[in-house]
Coordinates of C-alpha atoms in Angstrom, one line a residue:
X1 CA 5.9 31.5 101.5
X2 CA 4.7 28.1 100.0
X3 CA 2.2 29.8 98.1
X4 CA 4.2 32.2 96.2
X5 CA 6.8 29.4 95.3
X6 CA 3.6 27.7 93.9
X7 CA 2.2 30.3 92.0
X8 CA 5.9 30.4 90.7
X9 CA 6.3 27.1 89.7
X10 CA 3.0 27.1 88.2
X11 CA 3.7 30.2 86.1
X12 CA 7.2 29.1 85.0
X13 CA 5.6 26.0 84.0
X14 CA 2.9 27.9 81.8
X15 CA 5.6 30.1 80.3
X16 CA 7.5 26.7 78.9
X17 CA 4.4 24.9 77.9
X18 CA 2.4 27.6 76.1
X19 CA 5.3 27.9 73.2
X20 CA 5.8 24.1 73.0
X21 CA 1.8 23.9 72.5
X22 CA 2.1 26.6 70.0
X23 CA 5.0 25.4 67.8
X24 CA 3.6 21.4 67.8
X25 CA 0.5 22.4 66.9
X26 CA 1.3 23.9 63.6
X27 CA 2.3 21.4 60.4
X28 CA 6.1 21.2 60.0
X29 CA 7.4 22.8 56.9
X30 CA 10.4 21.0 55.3
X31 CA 11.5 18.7 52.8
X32 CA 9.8 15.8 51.1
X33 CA 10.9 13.2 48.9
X34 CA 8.4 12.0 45.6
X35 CA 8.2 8.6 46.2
X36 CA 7.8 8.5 41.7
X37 CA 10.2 10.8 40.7
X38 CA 12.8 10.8 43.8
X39 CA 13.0 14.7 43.6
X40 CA 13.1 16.5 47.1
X41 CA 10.1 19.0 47.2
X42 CA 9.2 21.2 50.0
X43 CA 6.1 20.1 52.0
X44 CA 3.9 22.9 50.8
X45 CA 4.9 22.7 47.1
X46 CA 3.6 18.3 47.7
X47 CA 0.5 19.1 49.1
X48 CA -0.4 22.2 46.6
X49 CA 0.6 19.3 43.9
X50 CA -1.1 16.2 44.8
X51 CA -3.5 17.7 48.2
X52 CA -3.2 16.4 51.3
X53 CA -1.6 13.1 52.1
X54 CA -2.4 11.9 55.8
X55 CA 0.1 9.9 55.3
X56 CA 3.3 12.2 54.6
X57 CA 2.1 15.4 56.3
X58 CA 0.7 13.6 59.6
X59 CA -1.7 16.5 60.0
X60 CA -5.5 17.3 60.7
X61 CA -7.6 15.8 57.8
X62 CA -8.7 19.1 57.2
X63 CA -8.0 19.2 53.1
X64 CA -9.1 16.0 51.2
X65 CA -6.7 14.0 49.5
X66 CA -6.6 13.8 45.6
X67 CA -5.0 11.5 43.9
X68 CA -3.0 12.1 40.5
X69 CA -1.2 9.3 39.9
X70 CA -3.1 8.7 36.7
X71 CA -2.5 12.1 35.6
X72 CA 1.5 11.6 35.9
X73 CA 0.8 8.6 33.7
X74 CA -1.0 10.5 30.7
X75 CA 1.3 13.3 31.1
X76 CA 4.6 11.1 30.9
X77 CA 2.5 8.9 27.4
X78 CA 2.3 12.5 25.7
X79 CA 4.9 13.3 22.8
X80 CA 7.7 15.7 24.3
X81 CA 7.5 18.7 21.8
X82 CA 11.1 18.9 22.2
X83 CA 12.2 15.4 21.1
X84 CA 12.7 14.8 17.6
X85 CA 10.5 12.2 15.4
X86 CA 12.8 9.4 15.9
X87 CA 13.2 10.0 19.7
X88 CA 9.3 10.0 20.1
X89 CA 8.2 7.2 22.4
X90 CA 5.6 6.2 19.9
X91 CA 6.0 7.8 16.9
X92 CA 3.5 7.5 13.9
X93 CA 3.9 5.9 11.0
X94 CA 4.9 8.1 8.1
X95 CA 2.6 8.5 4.8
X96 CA 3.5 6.4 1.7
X97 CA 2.3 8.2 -1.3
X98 CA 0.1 6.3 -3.3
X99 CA 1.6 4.8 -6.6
X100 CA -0.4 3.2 -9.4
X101 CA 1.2 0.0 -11.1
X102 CA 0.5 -0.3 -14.9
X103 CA -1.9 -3.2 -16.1
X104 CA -0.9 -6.6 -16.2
X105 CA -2.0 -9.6 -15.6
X106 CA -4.7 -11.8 -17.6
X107 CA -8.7 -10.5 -17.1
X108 CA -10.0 -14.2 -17.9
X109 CA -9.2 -17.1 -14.8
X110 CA -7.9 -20.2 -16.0
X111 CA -8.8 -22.8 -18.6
X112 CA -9.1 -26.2 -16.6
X113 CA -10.4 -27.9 -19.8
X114 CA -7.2 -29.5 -21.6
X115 CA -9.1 -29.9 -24.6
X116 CA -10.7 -26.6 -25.0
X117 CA -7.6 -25.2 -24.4
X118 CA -5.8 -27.0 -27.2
X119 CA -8.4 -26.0 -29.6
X120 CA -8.1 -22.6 -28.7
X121 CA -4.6 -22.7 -28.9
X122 CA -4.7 -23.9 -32.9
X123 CA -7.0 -21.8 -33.8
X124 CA -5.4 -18.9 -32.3
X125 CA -2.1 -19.7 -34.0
X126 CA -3.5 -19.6 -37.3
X127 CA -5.3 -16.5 -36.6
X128 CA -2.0 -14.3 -35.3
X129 CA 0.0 -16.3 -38.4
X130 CA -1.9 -15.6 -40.9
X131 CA -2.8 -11.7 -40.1
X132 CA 1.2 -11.5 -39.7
X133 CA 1.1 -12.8 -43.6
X134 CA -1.2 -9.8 -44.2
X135 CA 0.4 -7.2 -42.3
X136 CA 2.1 -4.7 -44.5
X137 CA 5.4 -5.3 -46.0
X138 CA 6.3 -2.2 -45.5
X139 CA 4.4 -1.0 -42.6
X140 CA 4.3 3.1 -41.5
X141 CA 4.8 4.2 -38.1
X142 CA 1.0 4.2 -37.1
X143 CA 0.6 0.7 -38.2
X144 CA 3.7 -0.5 -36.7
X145 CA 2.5 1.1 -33.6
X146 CA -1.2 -0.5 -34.3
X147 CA 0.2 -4.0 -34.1
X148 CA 2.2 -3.8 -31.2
X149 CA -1.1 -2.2 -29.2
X150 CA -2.8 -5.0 -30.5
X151 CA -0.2 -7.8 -29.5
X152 CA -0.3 -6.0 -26.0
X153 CA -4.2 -5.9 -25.4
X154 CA -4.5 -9.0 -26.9
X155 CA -2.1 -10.8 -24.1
X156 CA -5.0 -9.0 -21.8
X157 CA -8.4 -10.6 -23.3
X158 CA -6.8 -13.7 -24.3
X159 CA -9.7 -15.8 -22.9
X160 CA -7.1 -18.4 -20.9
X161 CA -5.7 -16.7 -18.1
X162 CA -2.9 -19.0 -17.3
X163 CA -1.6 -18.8 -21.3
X164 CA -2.7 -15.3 -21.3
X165 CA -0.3 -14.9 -18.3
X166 CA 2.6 -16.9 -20.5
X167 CA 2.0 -14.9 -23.3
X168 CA 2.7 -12.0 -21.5
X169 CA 6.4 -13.4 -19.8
X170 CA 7.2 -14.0 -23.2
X171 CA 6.1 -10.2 -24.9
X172 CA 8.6 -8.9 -22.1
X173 CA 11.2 -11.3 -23.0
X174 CA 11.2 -10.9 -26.8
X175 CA 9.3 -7.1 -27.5
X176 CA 7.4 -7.8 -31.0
X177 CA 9.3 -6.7 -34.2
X178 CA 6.7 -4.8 -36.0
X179 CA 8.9 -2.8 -38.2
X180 CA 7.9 -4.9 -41.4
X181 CA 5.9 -8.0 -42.2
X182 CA 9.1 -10.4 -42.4
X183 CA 10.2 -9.7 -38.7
X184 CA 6.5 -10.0 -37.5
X185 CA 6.2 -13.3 -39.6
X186 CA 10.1 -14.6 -38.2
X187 CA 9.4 -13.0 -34.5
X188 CA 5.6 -14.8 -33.8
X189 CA 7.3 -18.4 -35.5
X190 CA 9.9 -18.0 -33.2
X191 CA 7.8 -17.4 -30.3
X192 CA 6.0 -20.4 -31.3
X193 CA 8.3 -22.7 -31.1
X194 CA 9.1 -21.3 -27.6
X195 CA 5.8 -22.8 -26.7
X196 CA 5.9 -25.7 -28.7
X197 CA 9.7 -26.4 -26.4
X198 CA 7.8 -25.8 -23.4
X199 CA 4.7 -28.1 -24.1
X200 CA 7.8 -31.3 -25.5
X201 CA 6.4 -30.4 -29.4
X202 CA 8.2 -30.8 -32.1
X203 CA 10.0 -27.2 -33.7
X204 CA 7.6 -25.8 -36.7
X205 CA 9.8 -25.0 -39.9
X206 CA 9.4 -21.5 -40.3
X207 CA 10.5 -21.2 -43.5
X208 CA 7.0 -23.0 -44.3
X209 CA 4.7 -20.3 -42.9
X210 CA 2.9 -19.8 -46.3
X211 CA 2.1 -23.3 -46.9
X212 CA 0.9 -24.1 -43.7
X213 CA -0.9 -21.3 -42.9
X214 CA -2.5 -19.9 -45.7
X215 CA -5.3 -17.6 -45.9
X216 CA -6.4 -18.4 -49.6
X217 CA -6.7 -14.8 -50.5
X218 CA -5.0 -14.7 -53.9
X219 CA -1.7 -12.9 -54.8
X220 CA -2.0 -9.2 -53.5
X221 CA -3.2 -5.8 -55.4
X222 CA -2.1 -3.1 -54.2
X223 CA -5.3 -0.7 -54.1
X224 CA -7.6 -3.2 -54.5
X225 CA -9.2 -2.5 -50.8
X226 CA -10.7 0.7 -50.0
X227 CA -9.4 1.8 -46.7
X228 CA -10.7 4.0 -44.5
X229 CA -9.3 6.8 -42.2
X230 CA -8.8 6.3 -38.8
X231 CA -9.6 9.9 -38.3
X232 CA -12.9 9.8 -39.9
X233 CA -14.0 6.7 -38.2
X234 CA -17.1 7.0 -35.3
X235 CA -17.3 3.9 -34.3
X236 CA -21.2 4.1 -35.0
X237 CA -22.9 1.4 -36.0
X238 CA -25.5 1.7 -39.3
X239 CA -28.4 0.1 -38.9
X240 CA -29.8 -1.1 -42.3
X241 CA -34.0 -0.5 -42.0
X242 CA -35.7 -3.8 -42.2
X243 CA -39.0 -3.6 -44.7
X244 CA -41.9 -4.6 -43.3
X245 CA -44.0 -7.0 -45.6

């Protein structure tokens, strides 16, 4: 009698054991919280994602571990297609189309010699005064257009930067009148005197232009100098041949 109500027990034992082996010994399927992104995931979907952590699935160390947190980093520093430019967590710099300024400014550097620089100066006056006392009276449209080229590439090469640079400030102030000799003569005198203001020198009477700077070239005659036209010109040089004795 006591040994069937042992082999009783002992199989009624069995019988509750055996299931409670069998359902503890396989991993528990259920929810999971990312400890990143604070989503819940299901168990299986976390360790398909990021492999096995011993940590969170406190199972056999049968599949290794990998970890991707560097890969959640360079996915979350790419651009999200979907995002506008502005929106962009580091958006790029747009293109500036390239835009070329006109010349200006003087090609020579600065004159530091005061006294070559004043004898520059007078003889440079002379020169513009007295080819203002030759220019045409009554100028056409190409030699208007000649001087006022000239005035401008000549506030270029002028061979003191810092007065180049002057002369320059004072073309855009006062544009040359080039439309007959008397407003070229009246417009360089009073842009002159501008300088002569600026450097404490006492005014110049233009009304004296002829006497002070003259060229000694003799009253005028009209047809007297054989010009030559701009459209047959080269710009070669002749060479004369030089005889040998």
């Amino acid at each position: 009698m006591s040994s069937r109500f042992i082999r009783f027990f002992v199989l009624a034992l069995l019988l509750l054991l055996i299931p409670s082996f069998i359902y503890l010994s396989h991993t528990r399927v259920g929810l999971v919280r990312n400890p990143q992104t604070g989503e819940w995931m299901v168990g299986g979907a976390m360790q398909s994602k990021q492999g096995y952590d011993p940590v969170w699935m406190k199972g056999p160390a049968t599949t290794p571990y990998y970890d991707m947190g560097g890969l959640d980093k360079i996915i979350k520093s790419m651009p999200n297609p979907t995002l506008s430019v502005t929106e962009q967590p580091n958006p790029l710099p747009p293109i500036r189309p390239v835009v070329e300024r006109p010349v200006d400014g003087a090609y020579a550097p600065e004159m530091t010699n005061a006294t070559a620089k004043a004898e520059l100066g007078r003889s440079t006056w002379r020169f513009l005064h007295t080819m203002m006392a030759r220019f045409p009276e009554h100028p056409t449209k190409e030699q208007s257009e000649n001087l006022r080229e000239f005035l401008h590439l000549f506030s270029l090469l002028y061979p003191c930067g810092d007065c180049a640079a002057h002369f320059q400030q004072m073309l855009k102030e006062w544009p040359p009148q080039v439309l007959s000799r008397k407003n070229a003569e009246l417009w360089l005198c009073n842009l002159h005197n501008k300088v002569n203001k600026r450097l404490k020198k006492p005014e110049f009477d233009c009304a004296k232009l002829n006497e002070t700077y003259d060229c000694g070239c003799g009253p005028e005659q009209p047809g007297s100098v054989s010009l030559v036209n701009p459209q047959e010109a080269t710009g070669m040089a002749k060479i004369m041949p030089i005889g040998v004795a």
